[in-house]
Amino acid sequence: MQPIILIGYMGAGKTTVGKLLAEQLSCPFMDTDRMIEEQENRNIRTIFEQDGEEKFRDMETALLEKLLDHGLADVVLSVGGGLPIRERNRELLKKLGTVVYLTALRETIVERVAGSEERPLLQGQELSKKVEQMLEIRDPLYRMAASVSIKTDGKTAQEIAQEIERVWLQSMG
Ligand code: S3P
């Protein structure tokens, strides 16, 4: 099977849906954030604090290159929300597998991420405005990176995972 790669904004459900989808397909689940945390032995928040965002983005690119070198088979891979922003990363994602964009409206995202302290880019005031501004920049880039997009608003993780499986089976003919 071609690896399935889930992209989308923070709170789109990449991790929750990815785990369910991997269970459905009986294949491993991988997550770039967790892999970078393990490799660095620090959490994302600390990496941002100590090294800054740009260094974190370099780690994401290096990880994708490593995955491509080693070959990635039979997995569902969820990637950090900002990873597809770099053009190089979008190229690498396309080479790695079928890229699925989980879309979510601003309201949905704000509801899902409110109170999350793990996400350095969403700390501070005016969450809704931040999300809106970032979505405006990122949405076209996510669309460029993905071959399929799936709406997640008002759906359960189970429904989304089933929808991805259907779309993915269709795409294989
Ligand atoms: C980020 C998303 C996070 C994590 C980091 C930066 C982003 O991942 O990689 O906090 O720029 O959108 P999730 O999308 O899994 O929360």
Tab-separated table of C-alpha atoms and ligand atoms in Angstrom:
chain	number	residue	atom	x	y	z
A	1	MET	CA	0.000	0.000	0.000
A	2	GLN	CA	1.032	3.626	-0.582
A	3	PRO	CA	1.604	5.444	2.705
A	4	ILE	CA	-1.260	7.790	3.610
A	5	ILE	CA	-0.043	11.163	4.826
A	6	LEU	CA	-2.359	13.446	6.774
A	7	ILE	CA	-1.773	17.182	6.652
A	8	GLY	CA	-3.755	20.159	7.901
A	9	TYR	CA	-3.890	22.888	10.465
A	10	MET	CA	-3.433	22.286	14.196
A	11	GLY	CA	-6.642	20.797	15.540
A	12	ALA	CA	-7.767	19.385	12.200
A	13	GLY	CA	-7.633	15.927	13.772
A	14	LYS	CA	-4.548	14.521	12.050
A	15	THR	CA	-3.342	12.527	15.036
A	16	THR	CA	-6.697	11.268	16.323
A	17	VAL	CA	-7.941	10.357	12.861
A	18	GLY	CA	-4.554	8.974	11.831
A	19	LYS	CA	-4.487	6.523	14.725
A	20	LEU	CA	-8.005	5.294	13.942
A	21	LEU	CA	-7.243	4.974	10.246
A	22	ALA	CA	-4.093	2.970	10.976
A	23	GLU	CA	-6.149	0.643	13.173
A	24	GLN	CA	-8.737	0.225	10.419
A	25	LEU	CA	-6.049	-0.611	7.884
A	26	SER	CA	-4.003	-2.696	10.355
A	27	CYS	CA	-0.865	-0.738	9.718
A	28	PRO	CA	1.487	1.332	11.888
A	29	PHE	CA	0.820	4.964	12.728
A	30	MET	CA	3.633	7.522	12.692
A	31	ASP	CA	3.685	11.190	13.638
A	32	THR	CA	6.487	13.607	12.712
A	33	ASP	CA	6.085	15.671	15.905
A	34	ARG	CA	6.509	12.583	18.089
A	35	MET	CA	9.460	11.353	16.024
A	36	ILE	CA	11.234	14.700	16.359
A	37	GLU	CA	10.531	14.769	20.108
A	38	GLU	CA	12.019	11.304	20.486
A	39	GLN	CA	15.033	12.112	18.396
A	40	GLU	CA	15.656	15.359	20.313
A	41	ASN	CA	14.594	14.039	23.681
A	42	ARG	CA	12.705	17.336	24.176
A	43	ASN	CA	9.104	18.301	23.563
A	44	ILE	CA	8.043	20.610	20.718
A	45	ARG	CA	7.472	23.492	23.057
A	46	THR	CA	11.020	23.268	24.439
A	47	ILE	CA	12.502	22.924	20.950
A	48	PHE	CA	10.718	26.152	19.913
A	49	GLU	CA	11.873	27.914	23.069
A	50	GLN	CA	15.489	26.803	22.871
A	51	ASP	CA	16.146	26.663	19.117
A	52	GLY	CA	13.391	28.711	17.490
A	53	GLU	CA	10.890	27.835	14.774
A	54	GLU	CA	13.333	27.842	11.842
A	55	LYS	CA	15.508	25.120	13.424
A	56	PHE	CA	12.392	23.062	14.096
A	57	ARG	CA	11.441	23.409	10.412
A	58	ASP	CA	14.923	22.179	9.458
A	59	MET	CA	14.375	19.145	11.673
A	60	GLU	CA	11.094	18.455	9.853
A	61	THR	CA	12.801	18.618	6.452
A	62	ALA	CA	15.670	16.395	7.608
A	63	LEU	CA	13.173	13.853	8.948
A	64	LEU	CA	11.238	13.691	5.657
A	65	GLU	CA	14.493	13.222	3.769
A	66	LYS	CA	15.448	10.392	6.071
A	67	LEU	CA	12.038	8.727	5.646
A	68	LEU	CA	12.321	8.974	1.886
A	69	ASP	CA	15.828	7.501	1.944
A	70	HIS	CA	14.712	4.571	4.047
A	71	GLY	CA	11.466	4.077	2.131
A	72	LEU	CA	8.105	4.340	3.854
A	73	ALA	CA	5.628	1.515	3.339
A	74	ASP	CA	2.303	0.500	4.851
A	75	VAL	CA	1.874	3.364	7.270
A	76	VAL	CA	-0.371	6.247	8.124
A	77	LEU	CA	1.810	9.295	8.736
A	78	SER	CA	0.548	12.442	10.394
A	79	VAL	CA	2.727	15.543	9.990
A	80	GLY	CA	3.014	18.749	12.014
A	81	GLY	CA	0.641	21.526	10.925
A	82	GLY	CA	3.405	23.790	9.638
A	83	LEU	CA	5.421	21.173	7.793
A	84	PRO	CA	3.786	21.592	4.347
A	85	ILE	CA	4.502	25.325	4.359
A	86	ARG	CA	7.978	24.774	2.941
A	87	GLU	CA	8.065	24.055	-0.753
A	88	ARG	CA	10.807	21.454	-0.286
A	89	ASN	CA	8.638	19.639	2.235
A	90	ARG	CA	5.675	19.605	-0.145
A	91	GLU	CA	7.884	17.979	-2.793
A	92	LEU	CA	9.082	15.383	-0.294
A	93	LEU	CA	5.530	14.629	0.886
A	94	LYS	CA	4.368	13.959	-2.683
A	95	LYS	CA	7.224	11.508	-3.144
A	96	LEU	CA	6.453	9.775	0.132
A	97	GLY	CA	2.791	8.893	-0.391
A	98	THR	CA	-0.823	9.923	-0.915
A	99	VAL	CA	-1.296	13.279	0.781
A	100	VAL	CA	-4.714	13.931	2.347
A	101	TYR	CA	-5.632	17.416	3.603
A	102	LEU	CA	-7.998	17.462	6.579
A	103	THR	CA	-9.800	20.795	6.361
A	104	ALA	CA	-11.496	22.553	9.248
A	105	LEU	CA	-13.241	25.896	9.613
A	106	ARG	CA	-11.744	28.484	11.921
A	107	GLU	CA	-14.556	28.008	14.464
A	108	THR	CA	-13.970	24.270	14.554
A	109	ILE	CA	-10.244	24.734	15.061
A	110	VAL	CA	-10.663	27.293	17.818
A	111	GLU	CA	-13.033	24.927	19.621
A	112	ARG	CA	-10.586	22.022	19.315
A	113	VAL	CA	-7.361	23.792	20.271
A	114	ALA	CA	-8.613	26.191	22.960
A	115	GLY	CA	-6.634	25.634	26.146
A	116	SER	CA	-3.889	23.597	24.485
A	117	GLU	CA	-0.550	24.543	25.992
A	118	GLU	CA	1.532	22.259	23.831
A	119	ARG	CA	1.322	24.407	20.710
A	120	PRO	CA	3.812	27.281	20.844
A	121	LEU	CA	2.255	29.105	17.888
A	122	LEU	CA	-1.147	29.350	19.530
A	123	GLN	CA	-0.182	30.799	22.893
A	124	GLY	CA	-1.253	34.261	23.996
A	125	GLN	CA	-4.267	36.389	23.165
A	126	GLU	CA	-6.638	36.534	20.219
A	127	LEU	CA	-6.635	32.870	19.319
A	128	SER	CA	-9.424	33.213	16.782
A	129	LYS	CA	-7.653	36.004	14.895
A	130	LYS	CA	-4.342	34.103	14.865
A	131	VAL	CA	-6.035	31.012	13.496
A	132	GLU	CA	-7.813	33.044	10.821
A	133	GLN	CA	-4.605	34.740	9.658
A	134	MET	CA	-2.597	31.533	9.583
A	135	LEU	CA	-5.355	29.627	7.802
A	136	GLU	CA	-5.507	32.250	5.083
A	137	ILE	CA	-1.814	31.790	4.359
A	138	ARG	CA	-1.713	28.052	4.824
A	139	ASP	CA	-4.897	26.820	3.167
A	140	PRO	CA	-3.637	27.333	-0.432
A	141	LEU	CA	-0.334	25.662	0.467
A	142	TYR	CA	-2.079	22.660	2.009
A	143	ARG	CA	-4.162	22.379	-1.155
A	144	MET	CA	-1.016	22.450	-3.282
A	145	ALA	CA	0.517	19.688	-1.204
A	146	ALA	CA	-2.470	17.323	-1.172
A	147	SER	CA	-4.155	15.189	-3.785
A	148	VAL	CA	-7.381	14.899	-1.758
A	149	SER	CA	-9.051	17.149	0.788
A	150	ILE	CA	-11.630	16.054	3.337
A	151	LYS	CA	-13.872	18.265	5.457
A	152	THR	CA	-13.798	17.452	9.144
A	153	ASP	CA	-16.318	19.946	10.554
A	154	GLY	CA	-19.197	18.291	12.394
A	155	LYS	CA	-17.829	14.792	11.841
A	156	THR	CA	-16.499	12.275	14.344
A	157	ALA	CA	-12.944	10.970	14.033
A	158	GLN	CA	-14.412	7.578	13.108
A	159	GLU	CA	-16.478	9.072	10.270
A	160	ILE	CA	-13.457	10.946	8.939
A	161	ALA	CA	-11.229	7.853	9.088
A	162	GLN	CA	-13.852	5.834	7.196
A	163	GLU	CA	-14.199	8.565	4.587
A	164	ILE	CA	-10.433	8.645	4.022
A	165	GLU	CA	-10.355	4.890	3.587
A	166	ARG	CA	-13.168	5.065	1.009
A	167	VAL	CA	-11.518	7.865	-0.947
A	168	TRP	CA	-8.163	6.155	-0.779
A	169	LEU	CA	-9.560	2.824	-2.036
A	170	GLN	CA	-11.267	4.670	-4.914
A	171	SER	CA	-8.039	6.443	-5.800
A	172	MET	CA	-6.358	3.066	-6.192
A	173	GLY	CA	-9.067	2.100	-8.708
B	1	S3P	C1	2.742	23.485	14.232
B	1	S3P	C2	1.917	22.393	14.490
B	1	S3P	C3	2.214	21.408	15.547
B	1	S3P	C4	3.722	21.341	15.813
B	1	S3P	C5	4.252	22.696	16.080
B	1	S3P	C6	4.013	23.688	14.941
B	1	S3P	C7	2.323	24.449	13.170
B	1	S3P	O1	1.726	20.140	15.158
B	1	S3P	O2	4.397	20.757	14.726
B	1	S3P	O3	3.641	23.157	17.255
B	1	S3P	O4	3.150	25.270	12.742
B	1	S3P	O5	1.148	24.381	12.745
B	1	S3P	P1	0.140	19.740	15.157
B	1	S3P	O6	-0.442	20.240	13.885
B	1	S3P	O7	0.173	18.251	15.194
B	1	S3P	O8	-0.467	20.365	16.356
